[in-house]
XYZ file of C-alpha atoms in Angstrom:
524
model
C 137.124 156.434 102.509
C 136.236 153.100 104.013
C 137.642 152.417 107.438
C 138.766 148.889 108.148
C 137.054 147.072 111.029
C 140.275 146.661 112.975
C 140.947 150.382 112.580
C 137.514 151.280 113.917
C 138.037 148.913 116.837
C 141.430 150.421 117.552
C 139.954 153.919 117.321
C 137.113 153.031 119.712
C 139.631 151.507 122.138
C 141.744 154.654 121.932
C 138.740 156.907 122.561
C 137.632 154.731 125.473
C 141.113 154.870 126.994
C 141.206 158.633 126.596
C 137.797 158.941 128.255
C 138.900 156.776 131.172
C 142.065 158.809 131.611
C 140.102 162.031 131.597
C 137.629 160.654 134.131
C 140.372 159.326 136.399
C 142.171 162.638 136.309
C 139.090 164.540 137.533
C 141.226 167.648 136.842
C 140.401 169.432 140.123
C 137.652 171.575 138.546
C 135.316 173.400 140.860
C 131.949 171.922 141.684
C 128.956 172.946 139.632
C 125.829 174.585 141.022
C 123.837 171.893 139.199
C 123.431 168.895 141.509
C 122.841 166.427 138.673
C 126.016 167.507 136.918
C 128.010 166.878 140.081
C 126.377 163.493 140.607
C 127.043 162.511 136.983
C 130.717 163.186 137.615
C 130.791 160.846 140.612
C 128.819 158.198 138.715
C 131.330 158.338 135.866
C 134.540 158.068 137.901
C 133.071 155.456 140.250
C 131.431 153.406 137.509
C 131.402 149.655 138.226
C 132.049 150.329 141.914
C 129.321 148.674 143.950
C 130.535 150.084 147.260
C 130.142 153.765 146.314
C 126.689 154.844 147.475
C 124.862 157.954 146.203
C 121.787 158.735 148.312
C 119.562 161.544 146.951
C 117.084 163.224 149.325
C 115.271 166.509 149.970
C 116.382 169.036 152.566
C 113.289 170.014 154.522
C 111.179 168.352 151.842
C 112.047 171.106 149.347
C 115.655 171.337 148.181
C 117.434 168.571 146.299
C 120.580 167.170 147.850
C 122.591 163.959 147.883
C 125.141 162.348 150.119
C 127.962 160.255 148.673
C 129.958 157.757 150.722
C 131.914 154.517 150.376
C 130.412 151.530 152.127
C 132.824 149.957 154.565
C 134.790 153.168 155.092
C 132.005 155.387 156.431
C 129.809 154.944 159.485
C 126.320 154.426 158.059
C 124.610 154.680 161.450
C 126.228 158.052 162.113
C 125.278 159.292 158.642
C 121.643 158.366 159.208
C 121.504 159.834 162.708
C 123.558 163.009 162.354
C 123.197 163.968 158.687
C 120.132 162.543 156.962
C 117.707 162.716 159.877
C 118.332 166.401 160.776
C 118.285 167.513 157.135
C 115.113 165.688 156.137
C 113.025 167.223 158.892
C 110.259 169.540 157.724
C 111.284 172.474 159.940
C 114.566 173.072 158.099
C 114.078 176.512 156.572
C 115.699 177.292 153.233
C 117.565 180.587 153.187
C 120.550 182.294 151.603
C 122.681 181.174 154.519
C 121.538 177.540 154.380
C 125.053 176.238 153.834
C 126.381 178.041 156.891
C 123.389 176.961 158.970
C 124.006 173.330 158.099
C 127.569 173.561 159.381
C 126.942 175.568 162.519
C 123.403 174.708 163.650
C 121.783 171.695 162.046
C 124.339 168.914 161.580
C 125.720 167.779 164.984
C 129.104 166.521 163.789
C 132.405 167.779 165.187
C 134.550 167.326 162.089
C 132.856 169.272 159.284
C 134.632 170.945 156.385
C 134.005 172.492 152.983
C 135.205 171.158 149.645
C 135.249 173.439 146.605
C 136.606 171.134 143.903
C 135.862 167.686 142.598
C 139.377 166.579 143.434
C 138.867 167.499 147.090
C 135.619 165.544 147.207
C 137.280 162.438 145.791
C 140.127 162.812 148.279
C 137.729 162.921 151.232
C 135.652 160.031 149.922
C 138.735 157.838 149.618
C 139.478 158.401 153.315
C 135.959 157.408 154.356
C 134.498 160.895 154.799
C 130.982 161.189 153.322
C 130.357 164.189 151.057
C 127.115 166.205 151.017
C 126.135 167.901 147.735
C 123.322 170.461 147.575
C 121.544 171.790 144.513
C 122.429 175.387 143.544
C 125.573 175.223 145.723
C 129.022 175.129 144.094
C 130.573 173.592 147.178
C 130.164 170.502 149.314
C 130.377 169.480 152.940
C 132.393 166.528 154.178
C 132.109 164.894 157.590
C 134.568 162.992 159.756
C 132.394 159.899 160.005
C 134.906 157.223 159.044
C 134.579 153.713 160.352
C 136.534 150.570 159.562
C 137.796 147.562 161.445
C 141.015 148.096 163.400
C 143.422 145.662 164.973
C 143.628 145.945 168.733
C 146.762 147.349 170.337
C 149.091 144.484 171.257
C 152.717 143.815 172.080
C 155.012 143.765 169.023
C 156.070 140.178 168.392
C 159.400 141.122 166.790
C 160.490 143.432 169.629
C 159.541 141.657 172.821
C 161.086 142.657 176.135
C 160.870 141.401 179.707
C 160.362 144.740 181.428
C 158.629 147.711 179.875
C 155.405 148.747 178.121
C 153.621 146.147 176.021
C 151.769 148.322 173.529
C 152.786 148.618 169.905
C 151.583 150.478 166.858
C 148.708 149.247 164.712
C 147.708 149.801 161.090
C 145.402 152.704 162.097
C 147.280 156.000 161.816
C 145.056 157.936 164.222
C 145.522 155.264 166.884
C 149.296 155.513 166.481
C 149.393 159.304 166.699
C 147.138 159.184 169.760
C 149.496 156.760 171.533
C 152.404 159.136 170.920
C 150.348 162.106 172.134
C 149.470 160.185 175.262
C 153.149 159.709 176.062
C 154.379 163.186 175.093
C 151.834 165.678 176.435
C 153.536 168.704 174.957
C 151.939 171.155 172.510
C 155.361 171.360 170.889
C 154.828 167.847 169.520
C 154.045 168.598 165.882
C 152.522 166.253 163.326
C 152.616 167.288 159.670
C 150.526 165.288 157.221
C 151.408 164.367 153.634
C 149.702 162.244 150.972
C 151.946 159.993 148.888
C 151.162 157.732 145.957
C 149.348 158.697 142.775
C 146.672 156.069 143.266
C 146.887 155.066 146.924
C 147.180 158.630 148.310
C 148.566 157.135 151.471
C 148.585 159.437 154.464
C 152.021 159.943 156.005
C 152.682 161.908 159.198
C 156.020 163.515 160.080
C 156.226 164.069 163.836
C 158.821 165.868 165.941
C 159.148 168.072 169.030
C 159.515 171.649 167.884
C 161.719 173.019 170.658
C 164.124 170.061 170.517
C 164.459 169.000 166.885
C 166.626 170.882 164.406
C 164.328 172.591 161.888
C 166.805 171.816 159.085
C 166.369 168.100 159.751
C 162.584 168.422 159.641
C 162.708 170.280 156.320
C 165.054 167.694 154.834
C 162.764 164.828 155.871
C 159.704 166.523 154.383
C 161.544 167.411 151.163
C 162.722 163.833 150.661
C 159.203 162.531 151.207
C 157.691 165.038 148.791
C 160.099 163.947 146.069
C 158.561 160.462 146.125
C 156.402 160.116 143.005
C 155.162 156.555 142.520
C 151.833 154.848 141.930
C 151.381 153.600 145.467
C 152.933 153.427 148.906
C 151.828 150.268 150.710
C 154.330 150.004 153.557
C 156.908 152.168 155.291
C 159.632 150.079 153.637
C 158.793 151.935 150.408
C 159.596 155.238 152.092
C 162.769 153.877 153.677
C 164.314 153.042 150.316
C 163.512 156.462 148.883
C 164.828 158.588 151.743
C 168.000 156.773 152.847
C 171.385 158.313 152.006
C 173.206 155.181 150.778
C 170.776 152.795 149.067
C 173.451 150.226 148.156
C 174.638 149.664 151.704
C 173.535 146.489 153.514
C 173.258 148.437 156.772
C 169.928 150.099 157.620
C 170.140 153.887 157.782
C 166.627 154.349 159.143
C 165.298 152.966 162.420
C 162.070 151.025 161.939
C 160.083 149.960 164.962
C 156.631 148.934 166.145
C 157.187 150.127 169.704
C 155.624 153.372 170.900
C 158.205 153.850 173.656
C 161.091 153.681 171.172
C 159.532 156.385 169.003
C 158.797 158.576 172.030
C 162.354 158.179 173.350
C 163.845 159.113 169.985
C 161.578 162.140 169.674
C 162.826 163.322 173.057
C 166.381 163.047 171.724
C 165.603 165.347 168.802
C 164.942 162.813 166.062
C 162.080 162.814 163.558
C 159.530 159.989 163.293
C 157.560 159.057 160.186
C 154.218 157.287 160.609
C 152.152 155.842 157.784
C 148.632 154.505 157.610
C 148.286 150.835 156.849
C 151.419 149.668 158.667
C 152.469 149.361 162.322
C 156.108 150.128 161.491
C 157.278 153.680 162.153
C 160.508 155.144 160.779
C 162.911 157.237 162.863
C 165.757 159.361 161.472
C 168.624 159.928 161.689
C 169.961 156.496 162.608
C 173.399 155.549 163.860
C 174.959 152.139 164.348
C 174.963 152.711 168.103
C 171.218 153.455 168.135
C 170.523 150.292 166.136
C 172.409 148.239 168.724
C 170.358 149.543 171.642
C 167.352 147.838 173.154
C 164.651 149.731 175.073
C 165.169 147.319 177.942
C 168.676 148.760 178.443
C 167.004 151.793 179.995
C 164.360 149.940 181.997
C 166.927 147.910 183.969
C 169.426 149.310 186.463
C 172.443 150.783 184.705
C 174.830 148.031 185.886
C 172.615 145.347 184.364
C 172.047 147.432 181.239
C 175.786 147.913 180.725
C 176.545 144.213 181.225
C 173.841 143.168 178.766
C 175.085 145.733 176.237
C 178.652 144.385 176.444
C 177.358 140.844 175.982
C 175.365 142.019 172.981
C 178.422 143.551 171.327
C 180.375 140.344 172.001
C 177.641 138.178 170.483
C 177.414 140.412 167.413
C 181.152 139.968 166.917
C 180.739 136.203 167.221
C 177.874 136.160 164.720
C 180.015 138.038 162.202
C 183.485 136.530 162.672
C 183.354 133.106 164.365
C 182.899 130.949 161.212
C 185.535 132.892 159.292
C 188.028 132.668 162.164
C 187.454 128.915 162.399
C 187.943 128.468 158.646
C 191.089 130.628 158.643
C 192.692 128.800 161.571
C 191.804 125.315 160.300
C 192.977 126.065 156.763
C 196.083 128.210 157.277
C 197.032 128.624 160.919
C 196.882 125.224 162.585
C 199.862 126.206 164.766
C 197.542 128.496 166.751
C 195.484 125.527 167.984
C 196.611 123.499 171.030
C 197.857 120.049 170.035
C 195.158 118.071 171.840
C 192.397 120.190 170.325
C 194.001 120.002 166.890
C 194.063 116.199 167.074
C 190.367 116.154 167.986
C 189.430 118.455 165.120
C 191.613 116.550 162.649
C 190.054 113.219 163.611
C 186.548 114.646 163.144
C 187.501 115.836 159.640
C 188.969 112.531 158.449
C 185.893 111.547 156.448
C 184.868 115.059 155.305
C 185.472 115.369 151.528
C 185.220 119.164 151.434
C 187.683 121.846 152.477
C 186.745 123.949 155.489
C 185.605 126.844 153.260
C 183.043 124.764 151.354
C 181.981 123.018 154.554
C 181.312 126.334 156.302
C 179.402 127.815 153.356
C 177.206 124.713 153.031
C 176.348 124.698 156.722
C 175.675 128.444 156.815
C 173.379 128.239 153.796
C 171.521 125.292 155.331
C 171.121 127.145 158.615
C 169.749 130.222 156.804
C 167.259 128.018 154.956
C 166.022 126.562 158.239
C 165.823 130.001 159.808
C 163.778 131.439 156.939
C 161.521 128.386 156.928
C 160.856 128.862 160.630
C 159.953 132.511 160.070
C 157.609 131.924 157.114
C 155.790 128.886 158.462
C 152.809 129.250 160.827
C 153.733 129.843 164.453
C 152.461 126.470 165.593
C 154.910 124.553 163.384
C 157.619 127.115 162.605
C 159.626 126.691 165.797
C 159.322 122.909 165.677
C 160.528 122.773 162.070
C 163.535 124.979 162.867
C 164.639 122.967 165.904
C 163.871 119.481 164.587
C 165.236 120.333 161.143
C 168.510 121.611 162.583
C 168.939 118.547 164.798
C 168.033 115.998 162.135
C 169.974 117.579 159.288
C 173.011 118.303 161.451
C 173.145 114.773 162.831
C 172.569 113.266 159.398
C 175.286 115.418 157.823
C 177.801 114.429 160.512
C 176.843 110.765 160.252
C 177.229 110.823 156.476
C 180.665 112.394 156.776
C 179.708 115.517 154.822
C 180.557 117.929 157.650
C 182.509 117.718 160.873
C 181.095 118.012 164.368
C 183.137 121.146 165.245
C 181.760 122.920 162.161
C 178.192 122.108 163.196
C 178.907 123.558 166.639
C 180.486 126.706 165.169
C 177.529 127.351 162.868
C 175.025 126.677 165.667
C 176.794 129.052 168.067
C 176.950 131.676 165.310
C 173.243 131.372 164.601
C 172.287 131.623 168.261
C 174.585 134.629 168.752
C 172.939 136.445 165.829
C 169.634 136.440 167.718
C 171.196 138.784 170.284
C 171.009 141.664 167.780
C 168.054 143.827 168.893
C 166.863 144.749 165.394
C 166.053 142.313 162.633
C 167.322 144.565 159.819
C 170.702 145.000 161.519
C 170.994 141.259 162.102
C 170.341 140.617 158.401
C 173.189 142.977 157.463
C 175.653 141.057 159.624
C 174.326 137.738 158.302
C 174.947 138.866 154.721
C 178.472 140.099 155.466
C 179.378 136.812 157.144
C 179.556 135.030 153.771
C 182.173 137.219 152.022
C 184.316 137.198 155.168
C 184.171 133.379 155.239
C 185.272 133.351 151.608
C 188.182 135.704 152.364
C 189.163 133.539 155.337
C 189.130 130.393 153.207
C 191.355 131.954 150.541
C 193.671 134.259 152.511
C 193.493 133.110 156.116
C 193.541 135.643 158.944
C 194.809 138.263 156.499
C 191.521 137.906 154.624
C 189.526 138.251 157.848
C 191.404 141.430 158.758
C 190.941 142.757 155.222
C 187.195 142.115 155.439
C 186.971 143.911 158.784
C 188.863 146.901 157.369
C 186.521 147.104 154.373
C 183.457 147.003 156.648
C 184.846 149.679 158.983
C 185.766 151.957 156.069
C 182.301 151.479 154.612
C 180.685 152.323 157.954
C 182.824 155.467 158.190
C 181.498 156.677 154.835
C 177.831 156.159 155.679
C 175.552 159.046 156.596
C 171.973 159.149 157.782
C 170.469 162.531 156.957
C 173.929 164.033 157.191
C 174.783 162.407 160.527
C 177.852 160.089 160.567
C 176.741 156.485 160.915
C 179.427 155.823 163.536
C 178.597 158.899 165.603
C 179.623 159.610 168.295
C 182.587 157.215 167.898
C 184.073 159.081 164.913
C 183.268 162.540 166.293
C 184.862 164.493 169.112
C 181.803 164.164 171.367
C 183.427 161.734 173.801
C 180.947 162.718 176.503
C 178.294 160.794 174.552
C 180.181 157.524 175.002
C 178.224 157.155 178.234
C 175.324 155.841 176.150
C 177.322 153.875 173.566
C 180.019 151.759 175.164
C 178.198 151.701 178.484
C 174.755 152.619 179.725
C 175.490 155.315 182.269
C 173.103 156.024 185.164
C 170.073 158.090 184.226
C 171.186 160.993 186.371
C 174.430 161.202 184.352
C 172.844 161.236 180.906
C 171.867 164.883 181.202
C 172.555 165.825 177.581
C 170.895 164.867 174.337
C 172.998 163.553 171.443
C 174.854 166.452 169.863
C 173.901 165.549 166.302
C 170.145 165.762 166.988
C 169.585 167.875 170.101
C 172.364 170.442 169.915
C 169.976 173.411 170.121
C 168.349 172.128 173.305
C 171.088 170.001 174.812
C 169.988 169.618 178.432
C 167.196 167.157 179.142
C 167.238 167.203 182.937
C 168.081 169.448 185.836
C 171.473 169.589 187.536
C 172.686 167.504 190.463
C 170.142 164.661 190.341
C 172.431 161.962 191.714
C 170.685 160.061 194.531
C 171.895 161.309 197.900
C 169.974 160.458 201.093
C 171.636 163.373 202.882
C 169.713 165.786 200.647
C 166.371 164.501 201.798
C 165.954 167.245 204.397
C 166.922 170.078 202.043
C 164.159 172.381 200.905
């Protein structure tokens, strides 16, 4: 039977695809004792990869061997000095225990391990660890000789503070774990490693303090991470969407931060942190609305200052959510609530405006959001200038053209400035999104619509959970003693207990009777 050309082409394409799939799977088979067979495997799966280097050589001038590494991920100088040079010396004696001798006597590298399968070798190569293959040995050695460029530790730009530490996480996972270890010098600080992503095999570390954190919480975090089965994980935002309890809520249910001190403080409260290579953003669970409203600087200032700033922050968040809707509701439906002189001023400023207050507010809010996003996305040198100049020019032009009123411009400007008081960007976005439906309710139903919107938001918040913890804890729970770190920031010597929902098995975090008292100075 004659096969058509297109059929032969399709058959060849199918066979080629099947061969590529089989090579990419590398099926975890054990290594062969034949060195050339092992090298052929690496040549096949890394075909057309210029950066994968296979360097054959002789051990002691007698036994065939080869080292495989990826250029740019491995330290070539260290490979030459600590692996190739010792092995290629003439005095290396071949024996039955050669493999053990290489590990324990000949190769002066701290991190040395054995790999028994091809899959393990590929895994180590992808992380920058060179692999040593020896003829007549069905196993390989891998060395911790990684090297790649790393960004220096610097202050996080999105979480700046006036008083406190300036260091933030980087994209290097080992640097991040070391910074946490440096702050929490406790052997109970555990770090469990996972690999996620079929192709990226991204390393993820789950860290917690064993004697403080609930083991059930740790197991739940690990189980949720292990259920993630996707091609690649490129940023911790991927993980956040897979592990949160309520994916359709606008409110963040996971704390994300670049600050080392925030992660350390949450670990000491019994929470679990998730670190990932390739991103400076760590995730902390469980999250509550109160924890998302807190700034690390609240605890670095004296408690009176911290409490005052916290109250101002809550007030500004309320303004950022409700001020435009209240203005629209009062102007549209409840003019009797405005003093006569002020009402005359507002009415005169709206004489030329062709739009109702609802449309006017929505247009100004959308324009302000456009300017804000433009300022964020543009380069730093011009971003701030574009935001400020754009707001001034567009606002003045809109008022001069009679499209919007001066009071509305002021309301939107005050709202935008107040939204910057929210400590976390993700929380601020949630309130910015909710501002629009509340404005619409205010423009159609007046203050009744505003109250209805607030009720819907509160009910929604009451239904949220973060790893089983109520989102409004401790407000909706009976743990009123924990209000000392929610409504106010109590003195340090009064916050002697960890949050009940995370540290209930090891509640006390300080000794008794630590209130400053000069009269106790002579006691021994």
